[in-house]
């Protein structure tokens, strides 16, 4: 959806799609390329965010630390605490325990983010987190700014009078945390970090240093996990065991899980093994490594192999489909669930839900070390390829269900997977994309770093639906920039042209119009080199739309006419109709109403004859053209027909565009009640589908209505 100022009227929107399409249109800003738009899930009503992970089941002592946090809650001097200590000391467990036990103190919500500040991760920027927090707090997507300073100001405004708890886990720097800190004294922000983050202390944050447990508390924790009777039977060995573990809660928990799953092992034997390793170095992390080594050695071979190979996943959290892909190696693939259960039982993985698993960062690094030492280079490379194949398979499946008629090259996989990816419906596919977005980005980077250039561009291509539906403009650009490089390194000119086309669209959506034109120019050169006339028409259509965005009407007309000629030559009926639709919009926006109606009528006829679902789009564009020309009755007729054409598809983005046009029609007729109702329905659709520019525009229309009413 475009915003432009016509010669004869106020700021208006236009809507254009190009490429092979199926389904009622989504006018989520301008969409070009081969797309399908279908029905979506019912909008979710805003609920109080409760994002904290489950608090640890086993917990002991830390009375002084909990009391320190209580004093923070009761004090007006600070609303932030930094819980600091070495890896595995229980920082997150302490924060979760305190927040969960006192959740009634923050009735307006609990927000959580893993900032991935440990050395093996890629730290998360606040500009990525704040939009997620704002959406969780009920702010419509269209009202969320893109500038970090503006996001921070809005976030603090929204929660100014609320009682909110925020947990910033695994922070690397104060800069990560500051924008996420509530400004109000009625809210609290807990930060966990391996570092003191001293500059936060200068901002007034309280420091809660955390060290290993005392010996008695560590023995108590061991008993909670392995069984108190077993510990009571040999407390000397138990004390020796936890001492050898450094009394680190993570290490003790791993040792307890080992005892629980090995009832035939004595505490004394485990303690002896740990003590021998501990004697070599008294450093806490070495003690923890000894515990992990012992648990690893006790795993069945299949589980140990899965542990090693899952460590090559670039993120800490992954779905079961990744484990199934990695385990699909000789001798068997049927026991993946048993292997995962063994890893969870050994406290080497946690399971936030039955389909997802998480590595603690210390354990993740231990598993990587074991993969480095116990796997060959070829085995590690195969595991990386299988991880990438898993995401590519599922992303392609999600993309197909969202856009079943999008033209796409045949997928190429390094390995056959043991299970097909399936989604129940479009809403489920879209939810998967949103859930796995960070993993998809990380996996594409992994593919690029390991020289898997074909997978690099294929992943970008498979993520098309993710970006069309959910935007994430910065990611959209970076993914296609990597895709361009990958396709170029492959020497795959068709793929490279697709990547440049997608990059051009992403840049245009980000408002970088000149950069967008440069990307389209590169795509155009490649399309012409390989003789892809249909693709050339698609790219020229996008070039025309970009010039329209610039308000360069003459160039837009000229380029669109060239696109029209090529699409006619290619017998691309839908493409021809859509170019006529774009030309009709240009003529309508510049006051050439007769020419506009001619183009739009021809477009509608072509799509109606082909029984194309884009008939609804053309009916709406005709309605908008009549609205601009002042023929309100004709506008009503076409807009009504557009809405009727969508009735069999359910609530989709095109419905929002139609209601927006109905709102304008009502405004022209001075019916502010109807206008407000239609705009509200349009805003709901735009917000649900993350069309920020469109939602911003509707929000402004509603504000203008309110201002006019109050005058």
XYZ file of C-alpha atoms in Angstrom:
711
model
C 0.000 0.000 0.000
C 1.434 3.319 -1.061
C 0.851 6.824 0.228
C 0.883 9.613 -2.326
C -0.490 13.092 -2.861
C -2.547 13.397 -5.983
C -3.040 16.561 -7.956
C -6.656 16.824 -6.973
C -6.913 15.599 -3.435
C -5.391 14.990 -0.019
C -2.908 12.306 0.902
C -4.249 8.955 -0.285
C -3.178 5.351 -0.376
C -2.827 3.113 -3.366
C -2.422 -0.617 -3.476
C -0.436 -2.765 -5.849
C 0.642 -6.363 -5.979
C 2.624 -8.164 -8.631
C 3.781 -11.705 -9.227
C 1.923 -14.976 -9.251
C -0.783 -14.625 -6.644
C -3.698 -16.486 -5.201
C -6.170 -15.442 -2.562
C -7.660 -12.145 -1.450
C -5.049 -9.432 -1.275
C -3.078 -8.254 1.669
C -2.388 -4.554 1.359
C 0.413 -4.595 3.900
C 2.221 -1.642 2.433
C 3.260 -2.478 -1.139
C 3.591 -6.164 -1.882
C 5.238 -7.377 -5.051
C 6.615 -10.680 -6.061
C 4.863 -13.990 -6.234
C 2.464 -14.063 -3.314
C -0.552 -15.800 -1.915
C -2.698 -14.105 0.652
C -5.152 -16.159 2.638
C -7.222 -16.049 5.762
C -5.619 -15.514 9.132
C -6.310 -16.330 12.694
C -8.745 -14.286 14.720
C -7.074 -11.236 16.290
C -5.895 -11.855 19.810
C -7.245 -9.601 22.489
C -4.630 -7.958 24.685
C -3.969 -9.814 27.899
C -1.609 -9.064 30.759
C 1.836 -10.320 29.675
C 3.191 -13.179 31.785
C 6.408 -13.948 29.944
C 8.613 -15.339 32.704
C 9.889 -18.886 32.193
C 8.982 -21.449 34.814
C 10.835 -20.941 38.085
C 13.246 -23.744 39.030
C 11.629 -26.680 40.765
C 14.617 -27.215 43.029
C 15.889 -24.262 45.011
C 17.568 -23.773 48.365
C 19.041 -21.103 50.612
C 19.677 -17.715 48.956
C 17.737 -16.209 51.874
C 20.030 -13.196 52.096
C 19.809 -12.568 48.361
C 16.026 -12.809 48.353
C 15.924 -10.393 51.269
C 18.133 -7.964 49.360
C 15.686 -8.048 46.469
C 12.800 -7.522 48.891
C 14.528 -4.404 50.160
C 14.788 -3.204 46.586
C 11.062 -3.685 46.105
C 10.291 -1.738 49.275
C 12.770 1.045 48.593
C 12.157 4.225 46.630
C 15.883 4.582 45.997
C 16.151 2.097 43.138
C 13.921 0.139 40.785
C 16.718 -1.963 39.283
C 19.019 -4.690 40.563
C 21.920 -6.407 38.837
C 22.265 -10.035 39.937
C 25.844 -10.839 39.043
C 28.045 -13.902 39.342
C 29.854 -16.557 37.318
C 28.172 -18.953 34.919
C 26.109 -21.679 36.559
C 25.841 -19.944 39.927
C 22.047 -19.642 39.706
C 21.471 -16.000 38.730
C 18.431 -16.677 36.568
C 17.016 -19.159 39.080
C 17.209 -16.563 41.851
C 15.561 -13.875 39.731
C 12.772 -16.183 38.584
C 12.148 -17.511 42.079
C 11.831 -14.005 43.508
C 9.634 -12.676 40.708
C 7.341 -15.693 40.584
C 6.793 -15.779 44.349
C 5.989 -12.062 44.341
C 4.097 -11.845 41.054
C 1.071 -10.273 42.747
C 3.232 -7.205 43.401
C 3.234 -6.544 39.639
C -0.341 -7.078 38.479
C 0.183 -5.302 35.150
C 2.598 -7.853 33.783
C 5.986 -9.539 33.776
C 8.253 -9.129 30.752
C 11.213 -11.361 29.958
C 14.077 -11.258 27.477
C 17.196 -13.371 27.096
C 19.785 -10.828 25.935
C 22.223 -13.627 25.034
C 25.200 -11.828 26.529
C 27.264 -14.952 27.130
C 30.345 -15.153 24.977
C 29.035 -17.920 22.710
C 25.886 -16.032 21.726
C 24.968 -13.075 19.552
C 23.749 -10.321 21.908
C 20.239 -9.010 21.301
C 19.810 -5.293 20.689
C 17.138 -3.292 22.546
C 15.710 -2.173 19.195
C 14.724 -5.802 18.631
C 13.220 -6.262 22.088
C 11.271 -3.027 22.585
C 8.773 -3.633 19.739
C 8.097 -7.079 21.215
C 7.559 -5.602 24.674
C 5.273 -2.892 23.279
C 3.169 -5.424 21.372
C 2.892 -7.542 24.534
C 1.694 -4.449 26.385
C -1.083 -3.937 23.842
C 0.406 -1.191 21.664
C -0.820 -1.593 18.056
C 1.959 -2.338 15.600
C 1.145 0.811 13.658
C 1.911 2.978 16.665
C 5.353 1.492 17.347
C 8.119 3.776 16.023
C 11.261 2.449 14.353
C 13.705 4.793 16.098
C 15.187 3.369 19.327
C 14.873 6.624 21.257
C 11.220 6.936 20.258
C 10.574 3.289 21.123
C 12.120 3.841 24.554
C 10.043 6.949 25.187
C 6.828 5.193 24.160
C 7.662 2.149 26.293
C 8.202 4.283 29.375
C 5.044 6.242 28.676
C 2.947 3.089 28.357
C 4.135 1.623 31.670
C 4.448 4.918 33.559
C 1.399 4.255 35.741
C 1.662 0.475 35.770
C 3.305 -2.033 38.072
C 5.510 -4.090 35.756
C 8.383 -6.497 36.412
C 11.063 -6.826 33.732
C 13.716 -9.558 33.722
C 16.696 -8.869 31.448
C 18.526 -12.192 31.474
C 22.158 -12.703 30.428
C 22.993 -9.052 29.788
C 26.334 -8.222 28.221
C 26.349 -4.446 28.630
C 24.526 -1.569 30.254
C 23.630 -0.274 26.784
C 21.527 -3.377 26.199
C 19.563 -2.800 29.384
C 19.035 0.944 29.726
C 16.237 1.288 27.139
C 14.399 -1.661 28.733
C 14.457 -0.232 32.247
C 11.123 1.160 33.463
C 11.421 4.772 34.565
C 8.660 4.424 37.147
C 9.335 3.557 40.798
C 6.231 1.354 40.725
C 7.979 -1.124 38.419
C 11.120 -3.181 38.839
C 13.845 -4.381 36.499
C 16.075 -7.328 37.357
C 19.220 -7.873 35.322
C 21.330 -11.027 35.380
C 24.875 -10.858 34.084
C 28.290 -12.397 34.473
C 29.589 -8.844 34.745
C 28.905 -6.114 37.296
C 27.725 -3.614 34.646
C 29.173 -0.843 36.763
C 27.669 1.994 34.752
C 24.210 0.741 35.749
C 25.288 1.065 39.359
C 26.105 4.704 38.628
C 22.512 4.987 37.380
C 21.298 3.857 40.800
C 20.957 0.111 40.265
C 21.523 -2.149 43.276
C 24.150 -4.873 43.035
C 23.266 -8.398 44.185
C 26.443 -10.489 43.917
C 25.894 -14.234 43.833
C 28.465 -16.877 44.700
C 28.387 -20.665 45.017
C 26.194 -22.229 47.683
C 27.609 -23.080 51.071
C 28.275 -26.789 51.495
C 25.167 -27.568 53.553
C 22.897 -25.790 51.075
C 24.537 -27.577 48.168
C 23.947 -30.928 49.903
C 20.313 -29.921 50.482
C 19.927 -29.147 46.762
C 21.539 -32.461 45.858
C 19.028 -34.245 48.081
C 16.073 -32.445 46.517
C 17.104 -33.867 43.156
C 18.633 -37.269 43.928
C 16.491 -38.113 46.957
C 17.017 -37.145 50.588
C 17.209 -40.736 51.861
C 20.053 -41.554 49.500
C 21.975 -38.463 50.573
C 21.335 -39.073 54.268
C 22.821 -42.555 53.920
C 26.247 -41.110 53.089
C 26.453 -37.419 53.923
C 30.264 -37.503 53.914
C 30.300 -38.608 50.272
C 27.568 -36.094 49.481
C 29.625 -33.261 50.959
C 32.659 -34.462 49.052
C 30.635 -34.589 45.845
C 29.240 -31.043 46.088
C 32.628 -29.691 47.147
C 34.173 -31.241 44.052
C 31.392 -29.597 42.050
C 32.387 -26.215 43.421
C 28.956 -25.939 45.090
C 27.674 -24.352 41.888
C 23.907 -25.000 41.637
C 24.101 -25.975 37.966
C 26.896 -28.437 38.632
C 25.111 -29.862 41.685
C 21.886 -30.217 39.682
C 23.680 -32.091 36.914
C 25.281 -34.382 39.492
C 21.941 -34.962 41.196
C 20.317 -35.888 37.899
C 23.162 -38.312 37.263
C 22.555 -40.014 40.614
C 18.822 -40.111 39.995
C 19.229 -41.882 36.667
C 21.991 -44.207 37.942
C 20.629 -45.747 41.156
C 23.368 -48.409 41.061
C 26.106 -45.775 41.407
C 27.248 -44.883 44.900
C 27.768 -41.330 46.048
C 31.297 -42.271 47.026
C 32.229 -43.390 43.501
C 30.826 -40.239 41.943
C 32.531 -38.080 44.547
C 35.864 -39.828 43.928
C 35.703 -39.189 40.192
C 34.773 -35.538 40.686
C 37.414 -35.029 43.361
C 40.146 -36.367 41.093
C 39.212 -33.848 38.431
C 38.729 -31.053 40.975
C 42.205 -31.586 42.438
C 43.751 -30.553 39.136
C 42.219 -27.076 39.280
C 40.063 -25.420 41.882
C 38.427 -23.054 39.407
C 34.629 -23.216 39.554
C 34.126 -23.635 35.820
C 36.547 -26.570 35.784
C 34.551 -28.149 38.609
C 31.402 -27.667 36.603
C 33.061 -29.152 33.551
C 33.941 -32.212 35.613
C 30.283 -32.675 36.548
C 29.215 -32.258 32.951
C 31.872 -34.681 31.752
C 30.597 -37.280 34.184
C 26.978 -36.853 33.099
C 28.030 -36.958 29.469
C 29.985 -40.168 30.001
C 26.905 -41.798 31.539
C 24.678 -41.081 28.536
C 23.664 -43.832 26.120
C 25.702 -43.480 22.936
C 22.741 -42.275 20.861
C 21.914 -39.566 23.401
C 25.570 -38.530 23.663
C 25.774 -38.262 19.881
C 22.620 -36.145 19.788
C 24.012 -33.948 22.583
C 27.165 -33.272 20.590
C 25.431 -32.618 17.313
C 22.682 -30.418 18.718
C 25.422 -28.185 20.106
C 26.119 -27.040 16.546
C 22.732 -25.341 16.473
C 23.493 -21.591 16.595
C 20.809 -20.746 19.159
C 20.134 -21.992 22.672
C 16.478 -22.891 21.984
C 15.329 -25.246 19.226
C 12.337 -27.304 18.196
C 12.005 -31.061 18.173
C 12.146 -31.030 14.368
C 15.804 -29.972 14.612
C 16.637 -32.887 16.886
C 14.853 -35.271 14.530
C 16.868 -33.942 11.596
C 20.206 -34.193 13.403
C 19.439 -37.679 14.724
C 18.605 -38.994 11.255
C 21.991 -40.660 10.980
C 23.005 -44.318 11.354
C 22.334 -46.494 13.211
C 18.732 -45.478 13.917
C 16.368 -42.524 13.980
C 13.478 -44.009 15.912
C 14.809 -43.185 19.355
C 15.068 -39.391 19.045
C 12.416 -38.798 21.680
C 14.116 -41.225 24.045
C 17.425 -39.442 23.525
C 15.858 -36.057 24.210
C 14.231 -37.454 27.333
C 17.606 -38.775 28.481
C 19.189 -35.349 27.998
C 16.377 -33.656 29.907
C 16.598 -36.252 32.692
C 20.335 -35.561 32.938
C 19.679 -31.813 33.223
C 21.689 -31.289 30.047
C 18.618 -29.835 28.336
C 15.509 -28.169 29.668
C 12.131 -28.458 27.968
C 10.059 -25.236 28.087
C 7.316 -27.247 26.388
C 7.095 -30.751 24.864
C 8.164 -29.528 21.423
C 11.010 -27.165 22.379
C 14.318 -27.563 24.173
C 16.935 -25.236 25.626
C 20.659 -25.421 26.371
C 22.052 -23.501 29.332
C 24.924 -21.511 27.833
C 27.548 -23.327 29.943
C 26.169 -26.711 28.904
C 25.887 -25.549 25.288
C 29.597 -24.727 25.290
C 30.426 -28.058 26.944
C 28.482 -29.882 24.235
C 30.350 -27.925 21.559
C 33.649 -28.852 23.162
C 32.614 -32.508 23.080
C 31.581 -32.191 19.435
C 34.979 -30.696 18.663
C 36.817 -33.510 20.412
C 34.565 -36.507 19.737
C 33.253 -35.833 16.217
C 35.204 -35.707 12.978
C 35.142 -32.597 10.836
C 32.961 -34.435 8.330
C 30.486 -35.430 11.040
C 30.264 -31.873 12.341
C 29.714 -30.548 8.839
C 26.963 -33.088 8.221
C 25.222 -32.050 11.433
C 25.376 -28.391 10.403
C 23.925 -29.303 7.021
C 21.121 -31.278 8.644
C 20.255 -28.381 10.952
C 20.115 -26.032 7.971
C 18.078 -28.543 5.961
C 15.573 -28.795 8.807
C 14.935 -25.060 8.853
C 14.879 -24.836 5.072
C 12.347 -27.680 4.877
C 10.023 -26.141 7.446
C 10.395 -22.617 6.081
C 9.539 -23.822 2.591
C 6.509 -25.654 3.954
C 5.325 -22.541 5.795
C 5.910 -20.390 2.724
C 3.980 -22.804 0.503
C 0.927 -22.831 2.737
C 0.940 -19.037 2.976
C 1.671 -18.542 -0.759
C 0.870 -21.807 -2.599
C 1.124 -20.304 -6.096
C 4.293 -18.281 -5.625
C 6.839 -19.077 -8.298
C 9.866 -20.568 -6.604
C 12.869 -22.619 -7.685
C 13.020 -26.246 -6.644
C 14.533 -26.627 -3.190
C 17.876 -28.381 -2.915
C 18.763 -30.185 0.311
C 22.056 -31.693 1.382
C 20.312 -34.624 3.081
C 16.950 -36.341 3.077
C 15.073 -35.678 6.301
C 13.228 -38.327 8.257
C 9.949 -36.397 8.443
C 8.019 -34.021 6.211
C 7.170 -30.579 7.516
C 3.440 -29.991 7.843
C 1.252 -27.129 9.056
C -2.444 -27.341 9.808
C -3.249 -23.963 8.284
C -1.855 -20.559 7.347
C -2.164 -19.202 10.875
C -0.060 -22.064 12.245
C 2.557 -21.527 9.547
C 2.746 -17.822 10.299
C 3.038 -18.496 14.039
C 5.941 -20.874 13.328
C 7.710 -18.194 11.302
C 7.347 -15.699 14.130
C 8.486 -18.205 16.760
C 11.533 -19.320 14.785
C 12.527 -15.954 13.292
C 15.723 -15.528 15.320
C 16.755 -19.125 14.675
C 16.132 -18.706 10.948
C 18.335 -15.620 10.874
C 21.060 -17.385 12.858
C 20.881 -20.484 10.664
C 21.195 -18.380 7.509
C 24.296 -16.712 8.985
C 25.627 -20.178 9.857
C 25.083 -21.294 6.264
C 26.973 -18.263 4.968
C 29.826 -18.727 7.453
C 30.268 -22.400 6.559
C 30.262 -21.832 2.804
C 26.802 -23.306 2.168
C 26.001 -20.600 -0.366
C 23.058 -22.384 -1.961
C 21.343 -22.801 1.386
C 22.072 -19.144 2.186
C 19.997 -17.791 -0.689
C 17.391 -20.559 -0.453
C 16.715 -19.662 3.187
C 16.205 -16.029 2.172
C 13.782 -17.125 -0.525
C 11.912 -19.408 1.879
C 11.495 -16.575 4.403
C 9.493 -14.445 1.953
C 6.198 -15.005 3.748
C 7.773 -14.136 7.096
C 8.688 -10.665 5.892
C 5.584 -9.976 3.827
C 3.333 -10.798 6.751
C 5.404 -9.693 9.738
C 7.677 -7.021 8.239
C 10.826 -6.953 10.457
C 12.350 -4.599 7.897
C 15.948 -4.639 9.181
C 15.977 -8.439 9.116
C 14.290 -8.423 5.694
C 17.134 -6.336 4.312
C 19.978 -8.234 5.991
C 18.588 -11.635 4.979
C 18.369 -10.618 1.322
C 21.805 -8.999 1.396
C 23.209 -12.357 2.520
C 21.039 -14.045 -0.090
C 22.500 -11.878 -2.849
C 26.037 -12.853 -1.792
C 25.167 -16.535 -1.560
C 23.519 -16.641 -4.979
C 26.419 -14.736 -6.548
C 28.956 -17.156 -5.046
C 26.904 -20.033 -6.485
C 26.865 -18.406 -9.911
C 23.075 -18.836 -9.883
C 21.919 -15.763 -11.799
C 18.195 -16.475 -11.516
C 18.537 -16.829 -7.754
C 20.669 -13.686 -7.607
C 18.006 -11.759 -9.514
C 15.334 -13.019 -7.111
C 17.467 -11.920 -4.168
C 18.008 -8.460 -5.657
C 14.272 -8.159 -6.327
C 13.447 -9.101 -2.746
C 16.137 -6.732 -1.475
C 14.672 -3.905 -3.546
C 11.225 -4.472 -2.063
C 12.651 -4.629 1.475
C 14.589 -1.396 0.950
C 11.491 0.310 -0.416
C 9.498 -0.807 2.615
C 12.206 0.757 4.781
C 11.856 4.031 2.867
C 15.285 3.726 1.202
C 13.961 4.448 -2.267
C 17.228 5.198 -4.086
C 18.823 2.050 -2.652
C 15.704 0.184 -3.723
C 16.124 1.370 -7.316
C 19.768 0.282 -7.315
C 18.762 -3.221 -6.214
C 16.059 -3.396 -8.887
C 18.576 -2.245 -11.502
C 20.883 -5.125 -10.559
C 17.941 -7.540 -10.729
C 16.936 -6.171 -14.119
C 20.426 -6.679 -15.568
C 20.425 -10.302 -14.429
C 16.897 -11.006 -15.706
C 17.918 -9.686 -19.123
C 21.160 -11.667 -19.146
C 19.315 -14.941 -18.631
C 16.426 -14.009 -20.913
C 13.785 -14.117 -18.189
C 11.203 -11.832 -19.795
C 8.482 -12.625 -17.291
C 10.861 -11.805 -14.456
C 11.915 -8.641 -16.261
C 8.298 -7.534 -16.327
C 8.002 -8.182 -12.592
C 11.101 -6.114 -11.816
C 9.999 -3.239 -14.058
C 6.646 -3.251 -12.310
C 8.472 -2.785 -9.011
C 10.634 -0.023 -10.470
C 7.454 1.753 -11.550
C 5.977 1.426 -8.093
C 9.123 2.872 -6.512
C 8.935 5.897 -8.817
C 5.298 6.243 -7.870
C 6.356 6.239 -4.211
C 8.745 9.070 -5.091
C 5.945 11.023 -6.743
C 7.745 10.822 -10.088
C 4.564 10.235 -12.057
C 6.078 10.564 -15.543
C 8.789 7.979 -14.949
C 6.304 5.725 -13.185
C 3.999 5.792 -16.223
C 6.830 5.126 -18.656
C 8.274 2.200 -16.710
C 4.870 0.687 -16.008
C 4.008 0.788 -19.712
C 7.218 -1.115 -20.448
C 6.293 -3.647 -17.767
C 2.831 -3.931 -19.294
C 4.257 -4.655 -22.745
C 6.536 -7.393 -21.435
C 3.821 -8.995 -19.343
C 1.490 -9.005 -22.346
C 4.245 -10.590 -24.415
C 4.692 -13.243 -21.692
C 0.944 -14.010 -21.636
C 0.990 -13.218 -17.922
C -2.725 -12.500 -17.497
C -2.559 -11.696 -13.831
C 0.605 -9.660 -14.234
C -0.983 -7.646 -17.049
C -4.056 -6.980 -14.943
C -1.987 -5.799 -12.025
C 0.081 -3.430 -14.099
C -3.173 -1.976 -15.435
C -4.236 -1.638 -11.824
C -1.060 0.261 -10.929
C -1.386 2.505 -13.976
C -4.980 3.131 -12.984
C -3.852 4.220 -9.534
C -1.237 6.562 -10.970
C -3.801 8.175 -13.264
C -6.342 8.432 -10.469
C -3.850 9.987 -8.057
C -2.886 12.590 -10.650
C -6.480 13.500 -11.480
C -6.768 11.683 -14.825
C -9.989 9.977 -13.835
C -11.107 8.804 -17.278
C -7.781 7.095 -17.992
C -7.770 5.648 -14.478
C -11.189 4.081 -14.901
C -10.189 2.636 -18.275
C -7.127 0.882 -16.812
C -8.954 -0.343 -13.733
C -11.992 -1.572 -15.654
C -9.732 -3.541 -17.964
C -7.868 -5.014 -15.001
C -11.078 -6.036 -13.289
C -12.438 -7.624 -16.471
C -9.297 -9.709 -16.939
C -9.356 -10.977 -13.397
C -13.106 -11.579 -13.364
C -12.866 -13.550 -16.611
C -10.130 -15.680 -15.066
C -12.159 -16.041 -11.850
C -9.183 -14.554 -10.045
C -9.568 -13.740 -6.350
C -7.935 -10.373 -7.063
C -11.262 -9.285 -8.447
C -11.876 -7.882 -4.955
C -8.719 -5.761 -5.182
C -9.748 -4.274 -8.517
C -13.266 -3.589 -7.281
C -11.788 -1.661 -4.387
C -9.402 0.280 -6.608
C -12.330 1.204 -8.841
C -14.252 2.313 -5.771
C -11.338 4.492 -4.662
C -10.982 5.983 -8.142
C -14.665 6.919 -8.181
C -14.275 8.356 -4.689
C -11.461 10.618 -5.890
C -13.493 11.735 -8.871
C -16.465 12.565 -6.645
C -18.816 9.819 -7.850
C -19.802 8.627 -4.394
C -22.593 6.316 -5.529
C -20.295 4.448 -7.920
C -17.688 4.284 -5.162
C -20.232 2.692 -2.827
C -21.219 0.152 -5.500
C -17.657 -1.002 -6.160
C -16.608 -1.049 -2.518
C -19.658 -3.129 -1.653
C -18.774 -5.523 -4.482
C -15.203 -5.710 -3.189
C -16.356 -6.633 0.287
C -18.763 -9.213 -1.095
C -15.970 -10.805 -3.131
C -14.071 -11.464 0.082
C -16.866 -13.043 2.085
C -15.808 -16.602 1.304
C -12.220 -15.982 2.419
C -12.738 -14.597 5.917
C -10.995 -11.707 7.634
C -7.896 -10.763 5.636
C -5.843 -7.677 5.042
C -7.789 -6.644 1.953
C -10.807 -6.330 4.206
C -8.908 -3.638 6.089
C -8.178 -1.730 2.888
C -11.850 -1.893 1.912
C -12.981 -0.650 5.312
C -10.481 2.190 5.065
C -12.022 3.223 1.762
C -15.503 2.928 3.282
C -14.301 5.199 6.087
C -13.192 7.827 3.586
C -16.515 7.564 1.806
C -18.334 8.066 5.108
C -16.162 11.107 5.859
C -17.060 12.598 2.482
C -20.708 12.154 3.439
C -20.085 13.728 6.899
C -21.009 10.464 8.639
C -18.328 10.509 11.324
C -19.859 7.634 13.283
C -19.621 5.263 10.309
C -16.201 6.624 9.382
C -14.847 5.926 12.852
C -16.325 2.402 12.816
C -14.772 1.543 9.442
C -11.400 3.027 10.378
C -11.364 1.061 13.620
C -11.983 -2.176 11.717
C -9.264 -1.287 9.216
C -6.826 -0.494 12.019
C -7.529 -3.843 13.683
C -6.659 -5.711 10.491
C -3.538 -3.667 9.772
C -2.316 -4.031 13.328
C -2.865 -7.770 13.352
C -0.845 -8.186 10.170
C 1.910 -5.767 11.204
C 1.337 -3.233 8.412
C 2.917 -0.393 10.333
C 2.604 2.359 7.726
C -1.049 1.572 7.143
C -1.833 1.366 10.849
C -0.070 4.705 11.425
C -2.172 6.280 8.694
C -5.422 4.988 10.166
C -4.430 6.133 13.642
C -3.910 9.618 12.217
C -7.292 9.526 10.488
C -8.952 8.630 13.772
C -7.126 11.449 15.541
C -8.244 13.863 12.838
C -11.828 12.717 13.313
C -11.559 13.276 17.055
C -10.118 16.747 16.526
C -12.877 17.688 14.098
C -15.533 16.399 16.500
C -14.108 18.450 19.379
C -13.974 21.724 17.436
